[in-house]
mmCIF file of C-alpha atoms in Angstrom:
data_model
loop_
_atom_site.group_PDB
_atom_site.id
_atom_site.type_symbol
_atom_site.label_atom_id
_atom_site.label_comp_id
_atom_site.label_asym_id
_atom_site.label_seq_id
_atom_site.Cartn_x
_atom_site.Cartn_y
_atom_site.Cartn_z
ATOM 1 C CA MET N 1 19.865 18.561 27.439
ATOM 2 C CA LYS N 2 17.264 18.559 24.660
ATOM 3 C CA VAL N 3 14.930 15.550 24.507
ATOM 4 C CA GLY N 4 13.413 14.448 21.220
ATOM 5 C CA LEU N 5 10.459 12.096 20.796
ATOM 6 C CA ALA N 6 10.280 9.954 17.646
ATOM 7 C CA LEU N 7 6.843 8.462 16.983
ATOM 8 C CA GLY N 8 6.860 5.567 14.550
ATOM 9 C CA GLY N 9 4.329 4.518 11.941
ATOM 10 C CA GLY N 10 2.000 1.546 12.208
ATOM 11 C CA SER N 11 -1.527 2.681 11.333
ATOM 12 C CA SER N 12 -3.951 1.688 14.136
ATOM 13 C CA HIS N 13 -1.008 0.578 16.300
ATOM 14 C CA GLY N 14 -0.094 4.257 16.516
ATOM 15 C CA LEU N 15 -2.930 4.762 19.003
ATOM 16 C CA ALA N 16 -0.478 3.350 21.560
ATOM 17 C CA HIS N 17 1.505 6.584 21.202
ATOM 18 C CA ILE N 18 -1.291 8.289 23.137
ATOM 19 C CA GLY N 19 -0.661 6.065 26.155
ATOM 20 C CA VAL N 20 3.067 6.773 25.883
ATOM 21 C CA LEU N 21 2.451 10.524 25.778
ATOM 22 C CA GLU N 22 0.121 10.312 28.785
ATOM 23 C CA VAL N 23 2.844 8.733 30.907
ATOM 24 C CA LEU N 24 5.577 11.144 29.769
ATOM 25 C CA GLU N 25 3.294 14.090 30.518
ATOM 26 C CA GLU N 26 2.204 12.747 33.919
ATOM 27 C CA GLU N 27 5.822 12.126 34.902
ATOM 28 C CA LYS N 28 6.871 15.561 33.611
ATOM 29 C CA ILE N 29 9.471 14.122 31.228
ATOM 30 C CA PRO N 30 10.545 17.107 29.088
ATOM 31 C CA ILE N 31 9.942 16.897 25.340
ATOM 32 C CA HIS N 32 11.711 19.558 23.291
ATOM 33 C CA PHE N 33 11.132 18.130 19.791
ATOM 34 C CA ILE N 34 8.687 15.706 18.193
ATOM 35 C CA ALA N 35 9.065 13.965 14.839
ATOM 36 C CA GLY N 36 6.485 11.538 13.482
ATOM 37 C CA THR N 37 5.929 9.230 10.552
ATOM 38 C CA SER N 38 2.470 8.277 9.265
ATOM 39 C CA ILE N 39 0.131 7.758 12.261
ATOM 40 C CA GLY N 40 3.055 8.958 14.390
ATOM 41 C CA ALA N 41 2.869 12.271 12.534
ATOM 42 C CA VAL N 42 -0.885 12.516 13.161
ATOM 43 C CA ILE N 43 -0.543 11.831 16.891
ATOM 44 C CA GLY N 44 2.674 13.816 17.249
ATOM 45 C CA GLY N 45 1.376 16.808 15.311
ATOM 46 C CA TYR N 46 -1.687 17.142 17.503
ATOM 47 C CA TYR N 47 0.260 16.749 20.734
ATOM 48 C CA ALA N 48 2.904 19.218 19.563
ATOM 49 C CA LEU N 49 0.153 21.743 18.806
ATOM 50 C CA TYR N 50 -1.604 21.591 22.190
ATOM 51 C CA LYS N 51 0.824 19.733 24.526
ATOM 52 C CA ASP N 52 -2.190 18.107 26.161
ATOM 53 C CA ALA N 53 -2.534 14.305 26.245
ATOM 54 C CA LYS N 54 -6.096 14.491 27.595
ATOM 55 C CA LYS N 55 -7.169 16.696 24.701
ATOM 56 C CA LEU N 56 -5.422 14.335 22.279
ATOM 57 C CA LYS N 57 -7.279 11.342 23.726
ATOM 58 C CA GLU N 58 -10.627 13.138 23.466
ATOM 59 C CA ILE N 59 -10.222 14.150 19.812
ATOM 60 C CA THR N 60 -8.975 10.648 18.974
ATOM 61 C CA LYS N 61 -12.071 9.001 20.422
ATOM 62 C CA GLU N 62 -14.238 11.519 18.605
ATOM 63 C CA ILE N 63 -12.499 10.720 15.307
ATOM 64 C CA LEU N 64 -12.759 6.974 15.900
ATOM 65 C CA GLU N 65 -16.542 7.289 16.172
ATOM 66 C CA SER N 66 -16.829 9.556 13.143
ATOM 67 C CA PRO N 67 -18.332 8.400 9.829
ATOM 68 C CA GLU N 68 -15.208 9.711 8.074
ATOM 69 C CA LEU N 69 -12.978 7.076 9.686
ATOM 70 C CA LYS N 70 -15.547 4.298 9.500
ATOM 71 C CA ASN N 71 -15.955 4.905 5.763
ATOM 72 C CA ILE N 72 -12.302 5.487 4.962
ATOM 73 C CA GLY N 73 -11.859 2.004 3.488
ATOM 74 C CA PHE N 74 -9.525 0.184 5.891
ATOM 75 C CA ASN N 75 -12.017 -2.687 5.973
ATOM 76 C CA LEU N 76 -10.466 -3.744 2.664
ATOM 77 C CA PHE N 77 -7.360 -4.937 4.468
ATOM 78 C CA GLY N 78 -8.448 -6.698 7.655
ATOM 79 C CA ASN N 79 -10.489 -9.807 8.334
ATOM 80 C CA ALA N 80 -8.810 -11.193 11.443
ATOM 81 C CA GLU N 81 -12.105 -11.580 13.362
ATOM 82 C CA LEU N 82 -13.487 -14.227 11.014
ATOM 83 C CA PRO N 83 -13.117 -17.980 11.679
ATOM 84 C CA LYS N 84 -10.099 -19.379 9.834
ATOM 85 C CA PRO N 85 -11.790 -21.104 6.840
ATOM 86 C CA PHE N 86 -13.818 -17.983 6.053
ATOM 87 C CA ARG N 87 -10.852 -15.713 6.803
ATOM 88 C CA ASP N 88 -8.747 -17.515 4.212
ATOM 89 C CA VAL N 89 -11.445 -17.174 1.557
ATOM 90 C CA VAL N 90 -12.049 -13.495 2.283
ATOM 91 C CA HIS N 91 -8.312 -12.836 2.336
ATOM 92 C CA PHE N 92 -7.917 -14.507 -1.056
ATOM 93 C CA VAL N 93 -10.727 -12.443 -2.603
ATOM 94 C CA LYS N 94 -9.444 -9.197 -1.085
ATOM 95 C CA GLU N 95 -5.899 -9.891 -2.245
ATOM 96 C CA LYS N 96 -7.064 -10.385 -5.832
ATOM 97 C CA TYR N 97 -9.281 -7.316 -5.665
ATOM 98 C CA ILE N 98 -6.543 -5.093 -4.244
ATOM 99 C CA HIS N 99 -4.001 -6.450 -6.721
ATOM 100 C CA ALA N 100 -6.339 -5.776 -9.649
ATOM 101 C CA LYS N 101 -7.110 -2.240 -8.503
ATOM 102 C CA SER N 102 -3.435 -1.455 -7.913
ATOM 103 C CA LEU N 103 -2.638 -2.447 -11.490
ATOM 104 C CA LEU N 104 -5.241 -0.088 -12.909
ATOM 105 C CA LYS N 105 -5.168 2.912 -10.572
ATOM 106 C CA PRO N 106 -2.469 4.908 -8.710
ATOM 107 C CA TYR N 107 -4.315 4.421 -5.394
ATOM 108 C CA ILE N 108 -7.051 2.277 -3.879
ATOM 109 C CA VAL N 109 -8.699 4.551 -1.304
ATOM 110 C CA LYS N 110 -9.791 8.126 -2.018
ATOM 111 C CA ALA N 111 -8.287 10.706 0.318
ATOM 112 C CA ASP N 112 -11.408 12.807 0.899
ATOM 113 C CA LYS N 113 -12.277 11.153 4.233
ATOM 114 C CA LEU N 114 -8.657 11.376 5.410
ATOM 115 C CA ASN N 115 -8.599 15.061 4.472
ATOM 116 C CA GLN N 116 -11.794 15.666 6.453
ATOM 117 C CA ILE N 117 -10.329 13.969 9.523
ATOM 118 C CA LEU N 118 -7.122 16.013 9.374
ATOM 119 C CA GLU N 119 -9.031 19.247 8.812
ATOM 120 C CA LYS N 120 -11.167 18.470 11.850
ATOM 121 C CA MET N 121 -8.067 17.846 13.958
ATOM 122 C CA PHE N 122 -5.789 20.651 12.802
ATOM 123 C CA GLY N 123 -7.839 23.225 10.912
ATOM 124 C CA ASP N 124 -5.402 25.675 9.335
ATOM 125 C CA ALA N 125 -2.884 25.600 12.200
ATOM 126 C CA LEU N 126 0.738 26.035 11.130
ATOM 127 C CA ILE N 127 3.745 24.014 12.243
ATOM 128 C CA SER N 128 5.264 27.299 13.420
ATOM 129 C CA GLU N 129 2.374 27.600 15.917
ATOM 130 C CA THR N 130 3.018 24.334 17.766
ATOM 131 C CA LYS N 131 3.975 24.461 21.442
ATOM 132 C CA ILE N 132 6.646 21.837 20.764
ATOM 133 C CA PRO N 133 8.741 22.019 17.556
ATOM 134 C CA PHE N 134 7.350 19.392 15.185
ATOM 135 C CA ALA N 135 8.347 17.599 11.995
ATOM 136 C CA ALA N 136 6.623 15.031 9.781
ATOM 137 C CA VAL N 137 8.585 12.590 7.626
ATOM 138 C CA ALA N 138 7.596 11.601 4.079
ATOM 139 C CA ILE N 139 9.349 10.103 1.047
ATOM 140 C CA ASP N 140 9.781 11.988 -2.212
ATOM 141 C CA LEU N 141 9.089 9.627 -5.110
ATOM 142 C CA VAL N 142 11.082 11.847 -7.502
ATOM 143 C CA GLU N 143 14.399 12.141 -5.638
ATOM 144 C CA GLY N 144 13.983 8.986 -3.583
ATOM 145 C CA LYS N 145 14.866 10.879 -0.420
ATOM 146 C CA ASP N 146 13.229 11.326 2.954
ATOM 147 C CA LYS N 147 11.718 14.781 3.343
ATOM 148 C CA VAL N 148 11.441 16.234 6.827
ATOM 149 C CA ILE N 149 8.553 18.707 6.734
ATOM 150 C CA ARG N 150 8.947 21.524 9.264
ATOM 151 C CA GLU N 151 6.885 24.361 7.831
ATOM 152 C CA GLY N 152 3.457 25.025 6.378
ATOM 153 C CA ARG N 153 0.078 23.757 7.594
ATOM 154 C CA ILE N 154 0.226 20.827 9.996
ATOM 155 C CA ARG N 155 -2.537 18.955 8.191
ATOM 156 C CA ASP N 156 -0.678 19.185 4.875
ATOM 157 C CA ALA N 157 2.514 17.815 6.423
ATOM 158 C CA VAL N 158 0.641 15.033 8.206
ATOM 159 C CA ARG N 159 -1.358 14.223 5.077
ATOM 160 C CA ALA N 160 1.868 13.650 3.116
ATOM 161 C CA SER N 161 3.417 11.563 5.881
ATOM 162 C CA ALA N 162 0.282 9.396 6.197
ATOM 163 C CA SER N 163 -0.280 8.726 2.490
ATOM 164 C CA ILE N 164 0.347 4.978 2.374
ATOM 165 C CA PRO N 165 1.829 4.278 -1.102
ATOM 166 C CA GLY N 166 -0.727 2.769 -3.429
ATOM 167 C CA VAL N 167 -3.467 3.058 -0.804
ATOM 168 C CA PHE N 168 -3.925 6.847 -0.651
ATOM 169 C CA PRO N 169 -3.073 9.371 -3.381
ATOM 170 C CA SER N 170 0.426 10.870 -3.222
ATOM 171 C CA VAL N 171 0.800 14.545 -2.294
ATOM 172 C CA GLU N 172 2.414 16.967 -4.725
ATOM 173 C CA SER N 173 4.194 19.895 -3.099
ATOM 174 C CA SER N 174 7.274 22.070 -3.465
ATOM 175 C CA LEU N 175 9.204 19.248 -1.772
ATOM 176 C CA GLY N 176 8.273 16.718 -4.468
ATOM 177 C CA ILE N 177 5.721 13.939 -4.869
ATOM 178 C CA LEU N 178 5.312 12.730 -1.310
ATOM 179 C CA VAL N 179 4.052 9.500 0.262
ATOM 180 C CA ASP N 180 4.132 7.822 3.668
ATOM 181 C CA GLY N 181 7.663 7.893 5.096
ATOM 182 C CA GLY N 182 7.274 4.439 6.647
ATOM 183 C CA ALA N 183 9.153 2.554 3.931
ATOM 184 C CA THR N 184 12.503 4.056 4.972
ATOM 185 C CA SER N 185 11.776 6.000 8.178
ATOM 186 C CA THR N 186 9.068 4.233 10.128
ATOM 187 C CA LEU N 187 11.162 5.325 13.105
ATOM 188 C CA PRO N 188 11.980 9.034 12.542
ATOM 189 C CA THR N 189 14.937 9.150 14.912
ATOM 190 C CA SER N 190 17.240 10.836 12.395
ATOM 191 C CA ALA N 191 14.706 13.612 11.866
ATOM 192 C CA VAL N 192 14.406 14.407 15.554
ATOM 193 C CA LYS N 193 18.206 14.392 15.887
ATOM 194 C CA GLU N 194 18.428 16.868 13.026
ATOM 195 C CA MET N 195 15.989 19.103 14.891
ATOM 196 C CA GLY N 196 18.510 19.387 17.723
ATOM 197 C CA ALA N 197 17.742 16.524 20.124
ATOM 198 C CA ASP N 198 20.613 15.267 22.290
ATOM 199 C CA PHE N 199 18.554 12.439 23.758
ATOM 200 C CA VAL N 200 15.998 10.467 21.720
ATOM 201 C CA ILE N 201 13.020 8.535 23.040
ATOM 202 C CA CYS N 202 11.478 6.351 20.364
ATOM 203 C CA SER N 203 7.976 4.838 20.462
ATOM 204 C CA SER N 204 8.231 1.931 18.058
ATOM 205 C CA PHE N 205 6.061 -0.960 16.854
ATOM 206 C CA MET N 206 8.667 -2.526 14.614
ATOM 207 C CA GLY N 207 9.573 -5.546 16.725
ATOM 208 C CA GLU N 208 11.003 -8.645 15.124
ATOM 209 C CA LEU N 209 10.413 -9.590 11.517
ATOM 210 C CA SER N 210 7.033 -11.305 11.384
ATOM 211 C CA GLU N 211 6.714 -15.011 10.713
ATOM 212 C CA VAL N 212 6.459 -15.811 7.051
ATOM 213 C CA GLY N 213 2.952 -16.456 5.757
ATOM 214 C CA GLU N 214 1.809 -18.079 2.557
ATOM 215 C CA LEU N 215 4.091 -17.550 -0.436
ATOM 216 C CA ARG N 216 1.968 -19.075 -3.178
ATOM 217 C CA THR N 217 1.648 -16.039 -5.446
ATOM 218 C CA ALA N 218 4.028 -13.437 -6.880
ATOM 219 C CA PHE N 219 2.037 -10.780 -4.999
ATOM 220 C CA GLN N 220 2.636 -12.540 -1.661
ATOM 221 C CA ILE N 221 6.336 -13.013 -2.402
ATOM 222 C CA ASN N 222 6.803 -9.355 -3.294
ATOM 223 C CA LEU N 223 4.993 -8.270 -0.144
ATOM 224 C CA ARG N 224 7.356 -10.432 1.907
ATOM 225 C CA VAL N 225 10.441 -9.008 0.193
ATOM 226 C CA ASP N 226 9.112 -5.494 0.785
ATOM 227 C CA GLU N 227 8.601 -6.314 4.467
ATOM 228 C CA ILE N 228 12.179 -7.610 4.805
ATOM 229 C CA VAL N 229 13.657 -4.502 3.134
ATOM 230 C CA LYS N 230 11.626 -2.154 5.352
ATOM 231 C CA HIS N 231 12.640 -4.047 8.473
ATOM 232 C CA ARG N 232 16.360 -3.849 7.619
ATOM 233 C CA LEU N 233 16.221 -0.149 6.760
ATOM 234 C CA ASN N 234 14.276 0.787 9.852
ATOM 235 C CA SER N 235 16.546 -1.266 12.112
ATOM 236 C CA LEU N 236 19.267 1.248 11.232
ATOM 237 C CA ASN N 237 17.147 4.050 12.683
ATOM 238 C CA LEU N 238 17.252 2.428 16.112
ATOM 239 C CA VAL N 239 20.941 3.346 16.370
ATOM 240 C CA ASN N 240 19.885 6.957 17.028
ATOM 241 C CA ALA N 241 17.486 6.009 19.857
ATOM 242 C CA ASP N 242 18.586 6.256 23.496
ATOM 243 C CA ILE N 243 15.317 4.771 24.774
ATOM 244 C CA ILE N 244 13.047 2.442 22.786
ATOM 245 C CA ILE N 245 9.464 2.061 24.021
ATOM 246 C CA SER N 246 7.951 -0.976 22.315
ATOM 247 C CA PRO N 247 4.271 -1.721 23.020
ATOM 248 C CA ASP N 248 3.360 -5.308 22.167
ATOM 249 C CA PHE N 249 0.080 -6.099 20.394
ATOM 250 C CA HIS N 250 0.832 -8.354 17.450
ATOM 251 C CA GLU N 251 -2.671 -9.779 17.733
ATOM 252 C CA VAL N 252 -4.202 -6.492 16.499
ATOM 253 C CA HIS N 253 -4.243 -5.990 12.719
ATOM 254 C CA TRP N 254 -2.815 -2.673 11.511
ATOM 255 C CA SER N 255 -6.146 -1.720 9.926
ATOM 256 C CA ASP N 256 -8.232 -2.425 13.052
ATOM 257 C CA PHE N 257 -9.124 0.829 14.840
ATOM 258 C CA SER N 258 -11.782 -0.779 17.043
ATOM 259 C CA LYS N 259 -9.399 -1.630 19.909
ATOM 260 C CA ALA N 260 -8.351 1.921 20.805
ATOM 261 C CA ASP N 261 -8.527 1.545 24.601
ATOM 262 C CA PHE N 262 -6.520 -1.683 24.477
ATOM 263 C CA LEU N 263 -3.839 -0.097 22.273
ATOM 264 C CA MET N 264 -3.571 3.029 24.421
ATOM 265 C CA GLU N 265 -3.264 0.928 27.553
ATOM 266 C CA ARG N 266 -0.491 -1.146 26.003
ATOM 267 C CA GLY N 267 1.283 2.121 25.215
ATOM 268 C CA ARG N 268 0.966 3.194 28.850
ATOM 269 C CA GLU N 269 2.290 -0.152 30.072
ATOM 270 C CA ALA N 270 5.313 0.000 27.790
ATOM 271 C CA ALA N 271 6.086 3.606 28.783
ATOM 272 C CA LEU N 272 5.797 2.809 32.496
ATOM 273 C CA LYS N 273 8.157 -0.130 32.019
ATOM 274 C CA SER N 274 10.719 2.183 30.374
ATOM 275 C CA LEU N 275 10.244 5.006 32.877
ATOM 276 C CA PRO N 276 12.981 4.035 35.379
ATOM 277 C CA LYS N 277 15.563 3.911 32.593
ATOM 278 C CA ILE N 278 14.353 7.225 31.140
ATOM 279 C CA LYS N 279 14.666 8.964 34.498
ATOM 280 C CA ARG N 280 18.050 7.371 35.146
ATOM 281 C CA GLU N 281 19.398 8.406 31.739
ATOM 282 C CA LEU N 282 18.052 11.949 32.080
ATOM 283 C CA GLY N 283 19.448 12.240 35.608
ATOM 284 C CA LEU N 284 22.929 13.235 36.705
ATOM 285 C CA PHE N 285 24.418 9.765 36.207
ATOM 286 C CA GLY N 286 23.172 9.593 32.630
ATOM 287 C CA ARG N 287 24.445 13.070 31.848
ATOM 288 C CA ILE N 288 27.906 12.227 33.161
ATOM 289 C CA LYS N 289 27.946 8.979 31.167
ATOM 290 C CA ARG N 290 27.089 10.761 27.914
ATOM 291 C CA TRP N 291 29.611 13.537 28.619
ATOM 292 C CA SER N 292 32.312 10.872 29.143
ATOM 293 C CA ARG N 293 31.429 9.184 25.854
ATOM 294 C CA GLN N 294 31.645 12.479 23.997
ATOM 295 C CA ARG N 295 35.079 13.202 25.476
ATOM 296 C CA LEU N 296 36.314 9.755 24.414
#
């Protein structure tokens, strides 16, 4: 039986994937395919290349301390550490600033720092060189379709999958004009099934639809509608998952990369909680159950 691992998007939350991978590696759970979206593509691409969770953790910590990440511009989006009155004011100013920039430019944050990070991680390594078959998921703005990238340089595939629409520049390639696949495939379960997986483990941060915030402006209303649409679309991807590992850390903002150890540990905890079911489903009883379903 071929096991596929689908690593979902979620920006800084994706650091929890490292804890999940540590547990799966320690417990010798076989992984035959990996598909990732956004940060899931970054983490999954590196693990697929080296198949070494310790090495992945080391390079991640090195990147987190690098000037490239610190200057990438995510500070535009988060202000959760401030006391509430000041947080509201800063949020209001940032919202207006981001809205104004998005009306005038195709993206808010230049991609040079992101490119430097990905070059440092992957160099010129090719997807064909990975120890575990790997795919990154992006959306083509021309055809409106998900594109599963399975060839070429890893950093190019990851760069396309991690290009948050309107935040980073889109990526033009032979596959189209590509951006972050999170809008329709935050959980790339379909991609890993297409690669040949019979059994899919999904590391997901989707959870329930978040509580509604302020809806005083058209910008806020449109953001809420966008969130609802994404949640409905990505809920459909869960149908393809046999195991769903769901680390819980709603208190950490998606743009906050300062809590890496906490996020990784939450990933470990969630994976350990799911471990008995994973082993049971991959064991003889699980195999017989799936064989019976197929016959029916």
